[in-house]
mmCIF file of C-alpha atoms in Angstrom:
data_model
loop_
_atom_site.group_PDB
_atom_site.id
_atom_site.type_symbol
_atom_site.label_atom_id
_atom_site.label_comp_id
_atom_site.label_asym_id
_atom_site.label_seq_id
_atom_site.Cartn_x
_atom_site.Cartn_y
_atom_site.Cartn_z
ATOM 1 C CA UNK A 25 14.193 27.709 -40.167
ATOM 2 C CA UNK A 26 16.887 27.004 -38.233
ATOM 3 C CA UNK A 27 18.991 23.767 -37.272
ATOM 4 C CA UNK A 28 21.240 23.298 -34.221
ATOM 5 C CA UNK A 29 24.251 20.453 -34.414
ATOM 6 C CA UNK A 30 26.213 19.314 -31.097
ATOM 7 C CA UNK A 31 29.341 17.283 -32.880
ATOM 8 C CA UNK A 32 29.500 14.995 -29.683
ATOM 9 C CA UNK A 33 26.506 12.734 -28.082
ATOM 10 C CA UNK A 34 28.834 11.725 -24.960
ATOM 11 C CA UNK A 35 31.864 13.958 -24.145
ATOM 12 C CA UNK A 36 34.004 11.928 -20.462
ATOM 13 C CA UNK A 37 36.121 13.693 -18.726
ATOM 14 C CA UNK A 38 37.691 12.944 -15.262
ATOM 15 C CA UNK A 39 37.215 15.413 -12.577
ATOM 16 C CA UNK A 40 38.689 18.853 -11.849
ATOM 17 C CA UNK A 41 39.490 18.550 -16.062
ATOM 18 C CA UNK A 42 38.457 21.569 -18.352
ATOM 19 C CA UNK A 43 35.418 20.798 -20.826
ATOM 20 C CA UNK A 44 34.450 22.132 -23.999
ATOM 21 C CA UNK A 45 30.953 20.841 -25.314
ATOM 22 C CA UNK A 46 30.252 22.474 -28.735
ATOM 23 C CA UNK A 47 27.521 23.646 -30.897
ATOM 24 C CA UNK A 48 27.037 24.900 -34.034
ATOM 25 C CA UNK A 49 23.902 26.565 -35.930
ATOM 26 C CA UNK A 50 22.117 27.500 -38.955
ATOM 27 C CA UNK A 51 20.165 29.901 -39.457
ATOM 28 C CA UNK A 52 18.887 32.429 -42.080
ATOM 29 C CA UNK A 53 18.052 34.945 -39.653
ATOM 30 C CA UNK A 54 19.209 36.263 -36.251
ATOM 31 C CA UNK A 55 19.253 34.032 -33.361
ATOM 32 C CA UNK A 56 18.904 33.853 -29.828
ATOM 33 C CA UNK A 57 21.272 30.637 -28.130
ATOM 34 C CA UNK A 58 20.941 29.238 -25.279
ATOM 35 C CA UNK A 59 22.548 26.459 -23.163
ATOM 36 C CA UNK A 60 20.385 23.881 -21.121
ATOM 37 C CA UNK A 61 20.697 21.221 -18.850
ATOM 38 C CA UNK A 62 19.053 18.287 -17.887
ATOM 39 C CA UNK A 63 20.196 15.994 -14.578
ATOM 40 C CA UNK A 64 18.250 12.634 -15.006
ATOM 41 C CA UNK A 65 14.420 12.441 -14.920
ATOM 42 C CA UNK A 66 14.019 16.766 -14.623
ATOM 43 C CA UNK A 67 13.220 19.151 -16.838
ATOM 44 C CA UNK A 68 15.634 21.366 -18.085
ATOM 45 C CA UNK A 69 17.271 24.330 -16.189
ATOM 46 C CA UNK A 70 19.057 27.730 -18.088
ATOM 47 C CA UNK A 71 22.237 27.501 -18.069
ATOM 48 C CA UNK A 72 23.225 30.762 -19.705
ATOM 49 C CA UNK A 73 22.213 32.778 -22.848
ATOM 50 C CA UNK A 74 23.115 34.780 -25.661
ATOM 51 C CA UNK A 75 21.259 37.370 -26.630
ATOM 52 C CA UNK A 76 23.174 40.264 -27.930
ATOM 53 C CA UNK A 77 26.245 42.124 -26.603
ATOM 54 C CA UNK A 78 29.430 40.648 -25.662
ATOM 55 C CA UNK A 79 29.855 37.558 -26.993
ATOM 56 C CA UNK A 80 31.135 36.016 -23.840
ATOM 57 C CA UNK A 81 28.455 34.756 -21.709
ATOM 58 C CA UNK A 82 28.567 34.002 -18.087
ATOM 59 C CA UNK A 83 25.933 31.871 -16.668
ATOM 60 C CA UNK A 84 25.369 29.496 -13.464
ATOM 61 C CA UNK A 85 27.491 26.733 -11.743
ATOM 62 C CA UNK A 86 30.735 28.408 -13.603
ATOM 63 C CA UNK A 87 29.842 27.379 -16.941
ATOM 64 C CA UNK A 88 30.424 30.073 -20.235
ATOM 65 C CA UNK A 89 29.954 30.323 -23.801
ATOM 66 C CA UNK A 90 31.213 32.174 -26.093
ATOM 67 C CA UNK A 91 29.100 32.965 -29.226
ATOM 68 C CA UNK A 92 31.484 33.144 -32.566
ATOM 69 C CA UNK A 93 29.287 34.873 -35.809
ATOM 70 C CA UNK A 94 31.652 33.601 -37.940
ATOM 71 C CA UNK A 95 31.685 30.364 -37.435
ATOM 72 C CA UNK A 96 28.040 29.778 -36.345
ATOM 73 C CA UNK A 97 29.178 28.126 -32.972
ATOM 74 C CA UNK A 98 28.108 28.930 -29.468
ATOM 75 C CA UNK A 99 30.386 26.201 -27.394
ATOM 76 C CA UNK A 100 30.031 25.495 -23.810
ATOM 77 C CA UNK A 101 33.193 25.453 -21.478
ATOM 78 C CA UNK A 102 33.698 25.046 -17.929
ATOM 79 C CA UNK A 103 37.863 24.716 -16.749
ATOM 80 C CA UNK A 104 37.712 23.143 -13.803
ATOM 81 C CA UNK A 105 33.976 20.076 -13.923
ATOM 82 C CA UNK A 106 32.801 18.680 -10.726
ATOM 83 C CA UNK A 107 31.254 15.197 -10.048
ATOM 84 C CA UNK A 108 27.980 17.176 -10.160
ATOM 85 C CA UNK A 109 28.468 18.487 -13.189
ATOM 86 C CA UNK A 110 27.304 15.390 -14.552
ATOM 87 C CA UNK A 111 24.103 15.607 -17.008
ATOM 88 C CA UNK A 112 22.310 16.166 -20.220
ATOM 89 C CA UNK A 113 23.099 19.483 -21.796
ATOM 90 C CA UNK A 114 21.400 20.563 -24.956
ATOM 91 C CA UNK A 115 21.973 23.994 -27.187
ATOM 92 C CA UNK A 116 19.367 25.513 -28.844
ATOM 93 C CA UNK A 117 18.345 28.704 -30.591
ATOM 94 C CA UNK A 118 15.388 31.193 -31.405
ATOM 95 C CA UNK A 119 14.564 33.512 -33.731
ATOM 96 C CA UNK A 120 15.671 36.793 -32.147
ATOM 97 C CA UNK A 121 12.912 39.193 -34.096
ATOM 98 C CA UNK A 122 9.834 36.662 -32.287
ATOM 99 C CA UNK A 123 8.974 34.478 -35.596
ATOM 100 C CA UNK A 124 7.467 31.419 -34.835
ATOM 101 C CA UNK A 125 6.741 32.555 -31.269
ATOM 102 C CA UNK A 126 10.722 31.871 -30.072
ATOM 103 C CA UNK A 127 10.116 28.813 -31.067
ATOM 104 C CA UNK A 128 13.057 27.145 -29.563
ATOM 105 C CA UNK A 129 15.268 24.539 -32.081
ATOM 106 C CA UNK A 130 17.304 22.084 -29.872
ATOM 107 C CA UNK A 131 20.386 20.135 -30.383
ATOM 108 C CA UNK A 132 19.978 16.216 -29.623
ATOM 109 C CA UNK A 133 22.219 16.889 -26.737
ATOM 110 C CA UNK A 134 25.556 16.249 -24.991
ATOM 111 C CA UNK A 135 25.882 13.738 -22.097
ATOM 112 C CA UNK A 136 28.796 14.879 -20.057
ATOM 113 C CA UNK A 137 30.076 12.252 -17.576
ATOM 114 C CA UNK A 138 32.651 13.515 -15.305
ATOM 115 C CA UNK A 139 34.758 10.417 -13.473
ATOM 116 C CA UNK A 140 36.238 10.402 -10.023
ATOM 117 C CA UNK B 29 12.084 33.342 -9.287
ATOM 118 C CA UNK B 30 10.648 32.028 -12.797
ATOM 119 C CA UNK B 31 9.422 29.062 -11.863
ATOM 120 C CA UNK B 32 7.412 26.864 -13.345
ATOM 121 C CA UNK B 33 5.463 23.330 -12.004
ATOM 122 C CA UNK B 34 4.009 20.221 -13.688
ATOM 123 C CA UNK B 35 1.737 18.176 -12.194
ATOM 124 C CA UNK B 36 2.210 15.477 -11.807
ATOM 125 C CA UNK B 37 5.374 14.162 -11.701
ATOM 126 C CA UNK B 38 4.383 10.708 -12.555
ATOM 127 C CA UNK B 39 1.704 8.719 -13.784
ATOM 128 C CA UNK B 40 0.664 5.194 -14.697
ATOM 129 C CA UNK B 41 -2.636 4.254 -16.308
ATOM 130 C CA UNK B 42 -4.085 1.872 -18.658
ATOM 131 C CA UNK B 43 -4.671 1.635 -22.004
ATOM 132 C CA UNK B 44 -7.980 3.563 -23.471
ATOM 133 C CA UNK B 45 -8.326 6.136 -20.242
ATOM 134 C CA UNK B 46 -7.572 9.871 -20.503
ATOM 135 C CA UNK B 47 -4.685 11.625 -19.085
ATOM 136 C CA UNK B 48 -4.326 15.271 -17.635
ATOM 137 C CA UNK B 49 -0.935 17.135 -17.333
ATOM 138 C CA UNK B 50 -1.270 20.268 -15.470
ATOM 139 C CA UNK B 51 1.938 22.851 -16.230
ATOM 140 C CA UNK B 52 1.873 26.316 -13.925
ATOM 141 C CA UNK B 53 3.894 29.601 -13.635
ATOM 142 C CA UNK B 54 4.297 30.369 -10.121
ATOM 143 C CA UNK B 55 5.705 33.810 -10.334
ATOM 144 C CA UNK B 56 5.079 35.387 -13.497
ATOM 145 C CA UNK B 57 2.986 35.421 -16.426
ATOM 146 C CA UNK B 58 2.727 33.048 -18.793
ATOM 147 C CA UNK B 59 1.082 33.997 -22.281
ATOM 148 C CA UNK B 60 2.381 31.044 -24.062
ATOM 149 C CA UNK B 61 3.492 27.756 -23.230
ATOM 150 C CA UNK B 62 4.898 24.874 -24.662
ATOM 151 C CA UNK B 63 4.796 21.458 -24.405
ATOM 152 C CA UNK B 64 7.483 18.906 -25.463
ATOM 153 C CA UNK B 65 7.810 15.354 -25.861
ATOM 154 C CA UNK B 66 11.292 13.358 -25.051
ATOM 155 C CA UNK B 67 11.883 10.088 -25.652
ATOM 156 C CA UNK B 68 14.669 8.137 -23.823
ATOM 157 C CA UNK B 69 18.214 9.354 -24.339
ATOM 158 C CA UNK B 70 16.855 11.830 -27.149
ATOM 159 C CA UNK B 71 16.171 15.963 -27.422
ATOM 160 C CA UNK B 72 12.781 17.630 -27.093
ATOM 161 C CA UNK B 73 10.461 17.625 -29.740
ATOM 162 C CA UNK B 74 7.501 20.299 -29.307
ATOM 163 C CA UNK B 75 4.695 19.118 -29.753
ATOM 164 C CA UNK B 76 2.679 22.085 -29.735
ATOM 165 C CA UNK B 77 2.256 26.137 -28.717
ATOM 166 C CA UNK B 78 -0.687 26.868 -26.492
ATOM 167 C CA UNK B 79 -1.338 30.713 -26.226
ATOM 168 C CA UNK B 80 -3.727 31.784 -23.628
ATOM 169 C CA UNK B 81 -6.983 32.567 -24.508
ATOM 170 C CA UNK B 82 -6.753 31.166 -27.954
ATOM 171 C CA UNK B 83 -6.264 27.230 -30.063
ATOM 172 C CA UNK B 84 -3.243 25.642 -29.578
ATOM 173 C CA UNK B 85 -0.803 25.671 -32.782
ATOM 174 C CA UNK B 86 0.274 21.870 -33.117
ATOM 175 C CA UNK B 87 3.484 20.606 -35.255
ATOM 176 C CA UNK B 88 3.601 18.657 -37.842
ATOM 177 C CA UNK B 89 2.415 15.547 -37.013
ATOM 178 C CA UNK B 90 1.039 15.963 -33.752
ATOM 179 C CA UNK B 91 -2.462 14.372 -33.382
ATOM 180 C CA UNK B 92 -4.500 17.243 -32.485
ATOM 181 C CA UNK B 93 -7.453 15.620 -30.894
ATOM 182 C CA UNK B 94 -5.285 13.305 -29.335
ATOM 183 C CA UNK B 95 -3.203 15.840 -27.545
ATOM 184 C CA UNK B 96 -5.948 18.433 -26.197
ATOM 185 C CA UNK B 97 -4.218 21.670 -24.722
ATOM 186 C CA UNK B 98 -5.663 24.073 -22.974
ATOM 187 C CA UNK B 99 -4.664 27.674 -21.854
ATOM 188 C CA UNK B 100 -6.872 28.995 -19.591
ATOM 189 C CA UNK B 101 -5.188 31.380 -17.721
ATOM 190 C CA UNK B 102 -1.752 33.549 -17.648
ATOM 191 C CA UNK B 103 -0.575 31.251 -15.105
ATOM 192 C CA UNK B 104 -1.576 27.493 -16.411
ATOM 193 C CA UNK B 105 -1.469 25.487 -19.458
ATOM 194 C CA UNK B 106 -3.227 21.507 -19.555
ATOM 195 C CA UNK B 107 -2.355 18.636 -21.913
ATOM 196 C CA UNK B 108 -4.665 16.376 -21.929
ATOM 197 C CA UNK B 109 -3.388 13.251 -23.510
ATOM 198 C CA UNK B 110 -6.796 11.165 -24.835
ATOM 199 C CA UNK B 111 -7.061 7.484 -25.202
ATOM 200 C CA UNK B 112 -3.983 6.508 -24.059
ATOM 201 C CA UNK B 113 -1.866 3.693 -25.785
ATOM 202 C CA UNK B 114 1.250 2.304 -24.529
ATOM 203 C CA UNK B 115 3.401 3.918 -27.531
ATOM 204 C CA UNK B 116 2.056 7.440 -25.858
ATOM 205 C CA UNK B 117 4.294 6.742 -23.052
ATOM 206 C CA UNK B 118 7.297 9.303 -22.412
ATOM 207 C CA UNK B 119 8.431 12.314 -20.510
ATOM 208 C CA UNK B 120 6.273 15.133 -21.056
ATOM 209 C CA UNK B 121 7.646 18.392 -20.255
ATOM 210 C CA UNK B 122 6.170 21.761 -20.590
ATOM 211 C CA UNK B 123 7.782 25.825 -20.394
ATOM 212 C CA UNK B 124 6.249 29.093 -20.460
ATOM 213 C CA UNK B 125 7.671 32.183 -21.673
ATOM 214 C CA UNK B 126 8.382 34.996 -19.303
ATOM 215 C CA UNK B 127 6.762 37.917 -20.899
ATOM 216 C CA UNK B 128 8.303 40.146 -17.862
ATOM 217 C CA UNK B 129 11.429 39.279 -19.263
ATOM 218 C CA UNK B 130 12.457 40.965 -22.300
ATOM 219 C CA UNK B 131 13.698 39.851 -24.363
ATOM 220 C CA UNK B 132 11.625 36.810 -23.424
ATOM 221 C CA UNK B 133 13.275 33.385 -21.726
ATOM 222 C CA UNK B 134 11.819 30.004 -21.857
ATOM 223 C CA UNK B 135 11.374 28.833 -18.387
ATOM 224 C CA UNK B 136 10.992 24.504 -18.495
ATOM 225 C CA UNK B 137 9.205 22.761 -15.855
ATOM 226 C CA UNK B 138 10.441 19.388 -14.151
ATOM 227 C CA UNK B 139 8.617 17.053 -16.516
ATOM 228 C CA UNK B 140 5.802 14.473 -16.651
ATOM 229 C CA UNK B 141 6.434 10.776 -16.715
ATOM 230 C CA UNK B 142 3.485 8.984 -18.463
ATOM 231 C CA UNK B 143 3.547 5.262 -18.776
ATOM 232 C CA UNK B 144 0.679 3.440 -20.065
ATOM 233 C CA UNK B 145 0.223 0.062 -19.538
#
C-alpha cells in the first residue's frame, strides 16, 4: 500500500515569486509520481510525471519536480508563478510493476494562491 | 490528444430518482476507468475500477448497488448513481488509462456536479 503526504494545505505566494509545493511518499514497492492540478470546478489535468530516468522532470506551464529516493519526496517547483497559476494541485503515486491496476494514491492537495 | 469527456457537466435532481454519468475517451482506448468522488475542498477518493467487458471492482465501502458502473466499450464507462439522496451530492469525476501509452497515464475528465435536492 502506499500513502502520499503534502506538508502544506495552502501555500501564498505573491506573483513573479518562486514556489516549492512538496510531497512525500511511502511505499513498500516501486512507484510511479505524478503531479496534478485542479483550477476550480474541473477535473484534473497532468502536470508532469515520474516514471523512471532522470530524476528531474519537466512538465507543462514551466512547472518541475524533482524525485529524491532517499528521502521519499517528489516536490513541485516553479521560479517565477503567474496569476494563473492559481489552483488545486495534488501528488500522487502508483505502483510501477501494475498492482492494483495503477491504482493511483493521492495527496489531500495543495491550494496555491498567487497574489497580485 | 488523450482526452477524455463526462457528461454531463452538471446535474440537479430530486431525491429517490436515478442518475447517469456518462465518462468517454475521445482518442484512445480505454480498458479501464475510474471513477472518483471529491468532496468540497478535499482529494479524490475512488470509488471504484470498471474494466471493460467485465464487474466493476468497488472500494471499501462503496455501495455497490448503489453506484452501478458499467464498461461497455474501449471508449466509455457509465456510473449510474441509484436512488439518489441529498448526502450523494458531490463532484464526480472519472479517468481512463491510456493503454497506448506505456507505461500507462491516467487521463481525468472535467468532472460531474451532482446535487440532489
Amino acid at each position: 500500500a502506499q500513502s502520499v503526504t503534502q506538508l502544506d494545505s495552502q501555500v501564498p505566494v505573491f506573483e513573479e515569486a518562486p514556489v516549492e509545493l512538496r510531497c512525500n511518499y511511502s511505499s513498500s514497492v516501486s512507484v510511479y509520481l505524478f503531479w496534478y492540478v485542479q483550477y476550480p470546478n474541473q477535473g484534473l489535468q497532468l502536470l508532469l510525471k515520474y516514471l523512471s530516468g532522470s530524476t528531474l522532470v519537466k512538465g507543462i506551464n514551466g512547472f518541475e519536480a524533482e524525485f529524491n529516493k532517499s528521502q521519499t519526496s517528489f516536490h513541485l517547483r516553479k521560479p517565477s508563478v503567474h496569476i494563473s497559476d492559481t489552483a488545486e494541485y495534488f501528488c500522487a503515486v502508483s505502483d510501477s510493476s501494475g498492482g492494483s491496476n495503477y491504482k493511483l494514491t493521492f495527496g489531500k492537495g495543495t491550494l496555491l494562491t498567487v497574489n497580485p | 490528444g488523450a482526452v477524455v469527456s463526462q457528461h454531463p457537466s452538471w446535474v440537479i435532481c430530486k431525491s429517490g430518482t436515478s442518475v447517469k454519468i456518462e465518462c468517454r475517451s475521445l482518442d484512445f482506448q480505454a480498458t479501464t476507468m475510474f471513477w472518483y468522488r471529491q468532496f468540497p475542498k478535499q482529494s479524490l477518493m475512488l470509488m471504484a475500477t470498471s474494466n471493460e467487458g467485465s464487474k466493476a471492482t468497488y472500494e471499501q465501502g462503496v455501495e455497490k448497488d448503489k453506484f452501478l458502473i458499467n464498461h461497455a466499450s474501449l471508449t466509455l464507462s457509465t456510473l449510474t448513481v441509484t436512488s439518489a439522496h441529498p448526502e450523494d451530492s458531490s463532484f464526480y469525476i472519472c479517468s481512463a488509462r491510456n493503454r497506448g501509452e506505456i507505461p500507462d497515464t491516467q487521463y481525468f475528465g472535467p468532472g460531474t456536479r451532482l446535487t440532489v435536492l
